[in-house]
Coordinates of C-alpha atoms and ligand atoms in Angstrom, one line a residue:
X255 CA -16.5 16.0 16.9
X256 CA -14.9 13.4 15.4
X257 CA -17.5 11.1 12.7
X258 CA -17.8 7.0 13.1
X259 CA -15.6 5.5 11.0
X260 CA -17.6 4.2 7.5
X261 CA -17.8 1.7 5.7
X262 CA -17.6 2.5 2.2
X263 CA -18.9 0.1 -0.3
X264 CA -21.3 -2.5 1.8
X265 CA -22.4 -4.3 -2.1
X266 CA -18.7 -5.9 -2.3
X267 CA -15.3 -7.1 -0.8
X268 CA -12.8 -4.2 -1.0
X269 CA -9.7 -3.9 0.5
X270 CA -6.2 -2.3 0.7
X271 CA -8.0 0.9 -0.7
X272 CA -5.0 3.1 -1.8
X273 CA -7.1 7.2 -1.6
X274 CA -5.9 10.4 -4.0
X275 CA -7.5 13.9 -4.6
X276 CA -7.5 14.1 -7.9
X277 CA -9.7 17.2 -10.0
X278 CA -10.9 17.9 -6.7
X279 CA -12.3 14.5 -5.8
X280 CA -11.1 11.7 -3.9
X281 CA -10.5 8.3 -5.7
X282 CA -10.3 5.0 -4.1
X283 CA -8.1 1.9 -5.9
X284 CA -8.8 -0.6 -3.6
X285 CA -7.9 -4.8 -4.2
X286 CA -11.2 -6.5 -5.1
X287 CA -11.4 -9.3 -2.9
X288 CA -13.5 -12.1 -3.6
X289 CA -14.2 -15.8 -2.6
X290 CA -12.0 -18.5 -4.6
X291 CA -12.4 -21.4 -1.9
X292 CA -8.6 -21.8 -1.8
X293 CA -8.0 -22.4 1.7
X294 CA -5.7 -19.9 3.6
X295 CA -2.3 -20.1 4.6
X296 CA 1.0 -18.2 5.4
X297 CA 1.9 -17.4 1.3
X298 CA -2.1 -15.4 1.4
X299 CA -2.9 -18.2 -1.5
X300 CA -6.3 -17.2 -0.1
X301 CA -6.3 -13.8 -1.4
X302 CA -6.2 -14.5 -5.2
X303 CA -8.0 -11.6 -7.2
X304 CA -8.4 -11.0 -10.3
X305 CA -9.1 -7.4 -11.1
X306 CA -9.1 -3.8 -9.9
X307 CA -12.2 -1.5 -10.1
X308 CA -11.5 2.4 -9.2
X309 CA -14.2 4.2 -7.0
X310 CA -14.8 8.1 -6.5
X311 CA -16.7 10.6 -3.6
X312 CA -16.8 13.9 -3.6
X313 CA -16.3 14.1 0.5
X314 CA -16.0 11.4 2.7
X315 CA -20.3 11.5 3.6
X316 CA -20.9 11.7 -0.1
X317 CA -22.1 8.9 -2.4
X318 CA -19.4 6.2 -3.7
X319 CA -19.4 6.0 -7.3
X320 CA -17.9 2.8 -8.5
X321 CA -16.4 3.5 -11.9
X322 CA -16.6 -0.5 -12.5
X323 CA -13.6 -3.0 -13.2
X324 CA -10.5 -1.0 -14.5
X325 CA -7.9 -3.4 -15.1
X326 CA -8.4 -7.6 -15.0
X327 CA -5.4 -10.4 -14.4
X328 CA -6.8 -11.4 -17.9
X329 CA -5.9 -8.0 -20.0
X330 CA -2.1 -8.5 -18.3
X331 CA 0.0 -10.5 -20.9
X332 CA 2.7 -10.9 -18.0
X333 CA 0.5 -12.1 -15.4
X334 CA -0.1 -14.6 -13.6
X335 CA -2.6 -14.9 -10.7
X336 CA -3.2 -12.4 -7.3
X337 CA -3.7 -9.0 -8.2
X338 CA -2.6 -7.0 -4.7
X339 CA -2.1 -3.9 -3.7
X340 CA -2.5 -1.5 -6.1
X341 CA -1.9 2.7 -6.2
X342 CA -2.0 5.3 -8.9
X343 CA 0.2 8.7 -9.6
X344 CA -0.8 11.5 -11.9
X345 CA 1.8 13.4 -13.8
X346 CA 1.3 15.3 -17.1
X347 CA -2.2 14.4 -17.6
X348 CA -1.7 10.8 -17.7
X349 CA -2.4 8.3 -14.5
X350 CA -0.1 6.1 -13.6
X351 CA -1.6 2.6 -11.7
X352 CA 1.2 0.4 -10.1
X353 CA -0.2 -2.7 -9.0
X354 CA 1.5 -6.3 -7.8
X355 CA 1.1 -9.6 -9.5
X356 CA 2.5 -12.8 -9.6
X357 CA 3.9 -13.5 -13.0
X358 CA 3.6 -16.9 -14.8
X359 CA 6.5 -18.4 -12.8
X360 CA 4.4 -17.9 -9.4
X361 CA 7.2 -14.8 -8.5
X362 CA 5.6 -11.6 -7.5
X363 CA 6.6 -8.4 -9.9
X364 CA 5.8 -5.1 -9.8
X365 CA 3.3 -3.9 -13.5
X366 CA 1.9 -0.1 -14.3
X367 CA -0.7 0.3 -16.6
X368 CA -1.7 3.7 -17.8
X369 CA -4.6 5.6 -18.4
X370 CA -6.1 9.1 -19.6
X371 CA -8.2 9.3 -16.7
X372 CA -8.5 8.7 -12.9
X373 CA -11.2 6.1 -13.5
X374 CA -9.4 4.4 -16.4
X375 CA -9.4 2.3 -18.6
X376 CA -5.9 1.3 -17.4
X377 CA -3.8 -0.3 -20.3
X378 CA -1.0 -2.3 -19.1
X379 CA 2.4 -2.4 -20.1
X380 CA 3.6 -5.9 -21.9
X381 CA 6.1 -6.5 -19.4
X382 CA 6.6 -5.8 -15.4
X383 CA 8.9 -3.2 -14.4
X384 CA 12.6 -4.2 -14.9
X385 CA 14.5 -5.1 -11.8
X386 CA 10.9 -5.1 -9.8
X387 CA 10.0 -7.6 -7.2
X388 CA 7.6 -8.2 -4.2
X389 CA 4.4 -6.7 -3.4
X390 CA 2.4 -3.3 -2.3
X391 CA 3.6 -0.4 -4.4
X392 CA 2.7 3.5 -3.4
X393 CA 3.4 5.9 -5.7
X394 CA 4.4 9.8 -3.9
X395 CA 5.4 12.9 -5.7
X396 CA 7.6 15.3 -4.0
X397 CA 9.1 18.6 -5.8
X398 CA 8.8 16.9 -9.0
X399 CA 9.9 13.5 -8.7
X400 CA 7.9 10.6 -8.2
X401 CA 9.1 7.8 -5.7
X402 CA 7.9 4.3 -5.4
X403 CA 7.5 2.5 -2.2
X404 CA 7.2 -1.3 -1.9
X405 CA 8.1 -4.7 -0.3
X406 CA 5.5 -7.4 2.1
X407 CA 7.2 -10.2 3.7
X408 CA 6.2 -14.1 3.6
X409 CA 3.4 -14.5 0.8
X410 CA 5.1 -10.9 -0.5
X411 CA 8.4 -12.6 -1.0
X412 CA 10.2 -9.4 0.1
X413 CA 12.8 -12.3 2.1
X414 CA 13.6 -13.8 -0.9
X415 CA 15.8 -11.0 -2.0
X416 CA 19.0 -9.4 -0.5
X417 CA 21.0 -6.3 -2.6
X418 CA 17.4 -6.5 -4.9
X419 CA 18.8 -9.9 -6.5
X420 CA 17.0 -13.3 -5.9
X421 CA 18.5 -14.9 -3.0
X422 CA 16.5 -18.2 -2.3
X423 CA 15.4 -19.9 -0.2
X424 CA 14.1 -16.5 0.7
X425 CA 14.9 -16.3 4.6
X426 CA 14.2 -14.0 7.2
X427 CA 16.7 -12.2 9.2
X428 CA 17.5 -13.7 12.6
X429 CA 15.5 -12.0 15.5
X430 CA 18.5 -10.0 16.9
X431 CA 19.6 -8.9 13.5
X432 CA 18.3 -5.7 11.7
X433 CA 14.5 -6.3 9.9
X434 CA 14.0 -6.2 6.6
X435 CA 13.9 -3.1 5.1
X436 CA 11.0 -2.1 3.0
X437 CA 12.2 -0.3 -0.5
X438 CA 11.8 2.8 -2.5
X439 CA 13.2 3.6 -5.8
X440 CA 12.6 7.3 -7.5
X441 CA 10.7 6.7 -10.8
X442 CA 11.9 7.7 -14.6
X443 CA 10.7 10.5 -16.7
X444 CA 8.3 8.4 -18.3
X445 CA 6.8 6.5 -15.5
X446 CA 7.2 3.2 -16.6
X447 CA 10.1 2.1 -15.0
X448 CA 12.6 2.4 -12.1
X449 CA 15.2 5.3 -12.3
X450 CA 17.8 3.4 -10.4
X451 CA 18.5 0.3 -8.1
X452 CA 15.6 0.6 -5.1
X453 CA 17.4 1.5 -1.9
X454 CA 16.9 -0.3 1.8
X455 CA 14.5 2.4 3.6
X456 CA 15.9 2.7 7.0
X457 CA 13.6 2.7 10.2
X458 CA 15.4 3.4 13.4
X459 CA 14.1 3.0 17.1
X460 CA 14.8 6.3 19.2
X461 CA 18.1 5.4 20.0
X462 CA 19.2 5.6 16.0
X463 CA 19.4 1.9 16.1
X464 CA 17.7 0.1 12.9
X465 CA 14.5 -1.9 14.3
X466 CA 15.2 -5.6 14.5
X467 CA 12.8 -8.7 13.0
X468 CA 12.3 -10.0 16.3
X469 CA 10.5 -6.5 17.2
X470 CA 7.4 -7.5 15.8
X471 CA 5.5 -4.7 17.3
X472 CA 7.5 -2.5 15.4
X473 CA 9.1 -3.9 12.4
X474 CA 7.9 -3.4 8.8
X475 CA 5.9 -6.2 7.5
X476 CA 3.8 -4.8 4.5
X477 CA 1.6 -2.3 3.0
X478 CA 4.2 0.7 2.4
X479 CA 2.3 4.6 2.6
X480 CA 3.9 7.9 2.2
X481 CA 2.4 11.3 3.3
X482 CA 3.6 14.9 4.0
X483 CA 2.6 17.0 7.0
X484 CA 4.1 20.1 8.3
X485 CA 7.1 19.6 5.8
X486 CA 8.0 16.1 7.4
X487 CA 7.7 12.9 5.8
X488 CA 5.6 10.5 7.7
X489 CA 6.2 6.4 6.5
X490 CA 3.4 4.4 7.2
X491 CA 3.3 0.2 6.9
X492 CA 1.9 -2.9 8.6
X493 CA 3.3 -5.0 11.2
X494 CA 1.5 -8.1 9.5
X495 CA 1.5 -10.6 12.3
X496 CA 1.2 -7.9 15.2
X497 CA -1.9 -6.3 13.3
X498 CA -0.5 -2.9 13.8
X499 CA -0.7 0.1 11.4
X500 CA 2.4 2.1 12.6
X501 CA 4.6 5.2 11.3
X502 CA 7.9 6.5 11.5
X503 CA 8.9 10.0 10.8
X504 CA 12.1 11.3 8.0
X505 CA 13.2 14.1 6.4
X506 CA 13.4 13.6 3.0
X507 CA 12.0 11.3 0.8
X508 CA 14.5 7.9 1.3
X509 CA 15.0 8.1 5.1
X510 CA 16.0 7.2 7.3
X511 CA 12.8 7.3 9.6
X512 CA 12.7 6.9 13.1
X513 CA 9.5 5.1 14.4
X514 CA 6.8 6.9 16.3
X515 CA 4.0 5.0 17.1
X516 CA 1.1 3.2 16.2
X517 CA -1.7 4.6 14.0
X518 CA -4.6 1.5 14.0
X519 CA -4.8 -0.9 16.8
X520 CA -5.8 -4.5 15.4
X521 CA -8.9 -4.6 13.3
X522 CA -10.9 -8.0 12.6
X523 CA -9.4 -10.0 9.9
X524 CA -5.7 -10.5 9.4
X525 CA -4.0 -8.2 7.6
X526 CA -4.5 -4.0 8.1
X527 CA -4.0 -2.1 5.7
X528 CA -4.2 1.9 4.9
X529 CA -3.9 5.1 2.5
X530 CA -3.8 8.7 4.7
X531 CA -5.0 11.5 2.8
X532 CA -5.9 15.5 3.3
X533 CA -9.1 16.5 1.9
X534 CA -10.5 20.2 2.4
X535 CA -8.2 20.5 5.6
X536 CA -9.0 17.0 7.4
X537 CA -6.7 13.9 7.3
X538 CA -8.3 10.9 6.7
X539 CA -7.1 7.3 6.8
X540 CA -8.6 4.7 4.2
X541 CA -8.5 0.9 5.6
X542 CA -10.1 -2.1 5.9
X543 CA -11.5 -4.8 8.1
X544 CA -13.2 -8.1 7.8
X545 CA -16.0 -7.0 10.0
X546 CA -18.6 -7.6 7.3
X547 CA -17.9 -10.8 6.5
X548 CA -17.6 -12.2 10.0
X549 CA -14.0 -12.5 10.6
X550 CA -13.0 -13.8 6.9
X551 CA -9.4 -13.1 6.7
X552 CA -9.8 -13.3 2.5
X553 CA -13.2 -11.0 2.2
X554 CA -12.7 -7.4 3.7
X555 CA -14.4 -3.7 3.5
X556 CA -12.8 -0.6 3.0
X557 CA -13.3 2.2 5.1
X558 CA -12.9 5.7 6.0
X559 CA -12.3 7.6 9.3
X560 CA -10.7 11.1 10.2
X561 CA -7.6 11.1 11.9
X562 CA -6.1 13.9 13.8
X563 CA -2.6 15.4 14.6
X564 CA -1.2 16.5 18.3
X565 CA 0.5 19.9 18.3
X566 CA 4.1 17.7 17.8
X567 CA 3.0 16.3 14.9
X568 CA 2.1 13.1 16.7
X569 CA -0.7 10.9 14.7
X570 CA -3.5 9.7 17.3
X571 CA -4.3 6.5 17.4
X572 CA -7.3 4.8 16.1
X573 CA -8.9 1.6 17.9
X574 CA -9.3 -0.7 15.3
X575 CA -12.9 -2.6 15.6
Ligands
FUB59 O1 -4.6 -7.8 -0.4 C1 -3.6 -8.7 -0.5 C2 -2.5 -8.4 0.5 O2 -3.0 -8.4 1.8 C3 -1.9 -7.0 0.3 O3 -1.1 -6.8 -0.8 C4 -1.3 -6.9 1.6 O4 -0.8 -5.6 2.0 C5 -2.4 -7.4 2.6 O5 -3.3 -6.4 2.8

């Protein structure tokens, strides 16, 4: 039977928690929330963190090891203020941590650090990543090459941009018109920076029509995730204002995806968020919820719960709490 979803780390705020096997254990790189008294509105001013720390278990019932702070706002000569969603690739021995911050002209940019091992230190590169923008990076590997994901709208400034250029005032679409697409660029050699301009990531509705803004039940909002199963490419993202973690289905790595359903129903708090991993033959999805904290939007808790598959490939969904 199916376990309780857990929460993972009761001693502190963690959210967004972004899950990899790596040498056989799972890692967490979560968002460290914390309480800065800035009160919250519709740009997330509210969530204004200021560093990362990296955590480890070797199975989901097992002890979290917190590997303490791996990267601060402070150590970023680039950076601003709001360290968000963050994820880490490994390639060649190295581990790559891509993370969001606003730089020192308030405009969210896309930064990697780099590190020798999956708990860091993490040593960040002087400047973002050219041509990035916007907020929640995941970083997937498939047959070699390593893709980033990205884009949130409002506070994630994802409608600020059209053809990857600034394009202010940074509006949304109409609701009849196609939504905003989230984006995903393959990565150089080296990691560091983009290997070419990021591309729209298509998601259609069953009909092979792209979703439109006004769908917001459907329409991609935030918090990009990749994952494999049965050779398909499942795309999974927030519908921000709807509460939804939902997923569309491709196959290959850019799309375009057709949208199959819901994965979380709302949890408490306002944004949802997720990583979905295999571990030792079970699929897991990490999240988070503001359960813990009584409803504060700003101060959530990761957890972790087992999700299952139907015999189409079909994702079950969770109830949120
Ligand atoms: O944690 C800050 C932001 O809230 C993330 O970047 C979004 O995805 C949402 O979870």
């Amino acid at each position: 039977m199916k376990k309780k979803a857990r929460y993972l780390f009761p001693k502190d705020y963690m959210a967004d928690p972004s899950a990899h096997v790596f040498n056989g254990k799972i890692y967490i790189y979560p968002s460290h929330d914390r309480e800065s008294g800035i009160a919250e509105n519709d740009q997330g001013d509210h969530f204004d963190m200021q560093d990362y720390h990296a955590f480890s278990l070797t199975s989901t019932d097992a002890e979290v090891v917190d590997h303490g702070k791996i990267l601060s706002v402070a150590d970023i000569p680039w950076g601003g203020r709001q360290l968000w969603d963050s994820d880490v690739a490994h390639r060649d021995g190295k581990y790559y941590l891509y993370f969001s911050l606003k730089d020192k002209n308030d405009i969210f940019r896309l930064g990697v650090a780099v590190g020798d091992r999956p708990e860091g230190p993490f040593i960040p590169n002087p400047d973002p990543i050219r041509g990035s923008y916007s907020i929640d990076p995941c970083a997937f590997e498939d047959k070699g090459q390593y893709y980033l994901y990205f884009g949130g709208i409002w506070g994630g400034q994802l409608q600020c941009y059209r053809n990857n250029k600034l394009s202010l005032p940074g509006e949304l679409p109409q609701a009849d018109e196609p939504a905003l697409c989230p984006k995903v660029v393959r990565l150089s050699d080296d990691m560091l920076q983009f290997d070419e301009e990021p591309r729209d990531l298509l998601i259609l509705d069953g009909n092979g029509e792209p979703l439109l803004q006004g769908d917001i039940d459907r329409r991609f909002f935030e918090a990009s995730w990749m994952h494999c199963y049965q050779g398909k490419y499942y795309f999974s993202y927030s519908t921000g204002d709807s509460h939804l973690l939902c997923y569309a289905i491709g196959d290959n790595p850019y799309g375009p995806f057709t949208y199959q359903g819901v994965i979380l129903t709302p949890v408490v708090g306002w944004t949802t968020h997720h990583s979905i991993v295999e571990f030792e033959s079970k699929w897991y999805l990490f999240h988070h919820d503001a359960v813990p904290s009584g409803g504060k939007t700003w101060l959530r808790s990761m957890k972790v719960t087992e999700i299952e598959y139907d015999d189409n490939g079909r994702i079950l969904t969770v109830e949120g709490s």
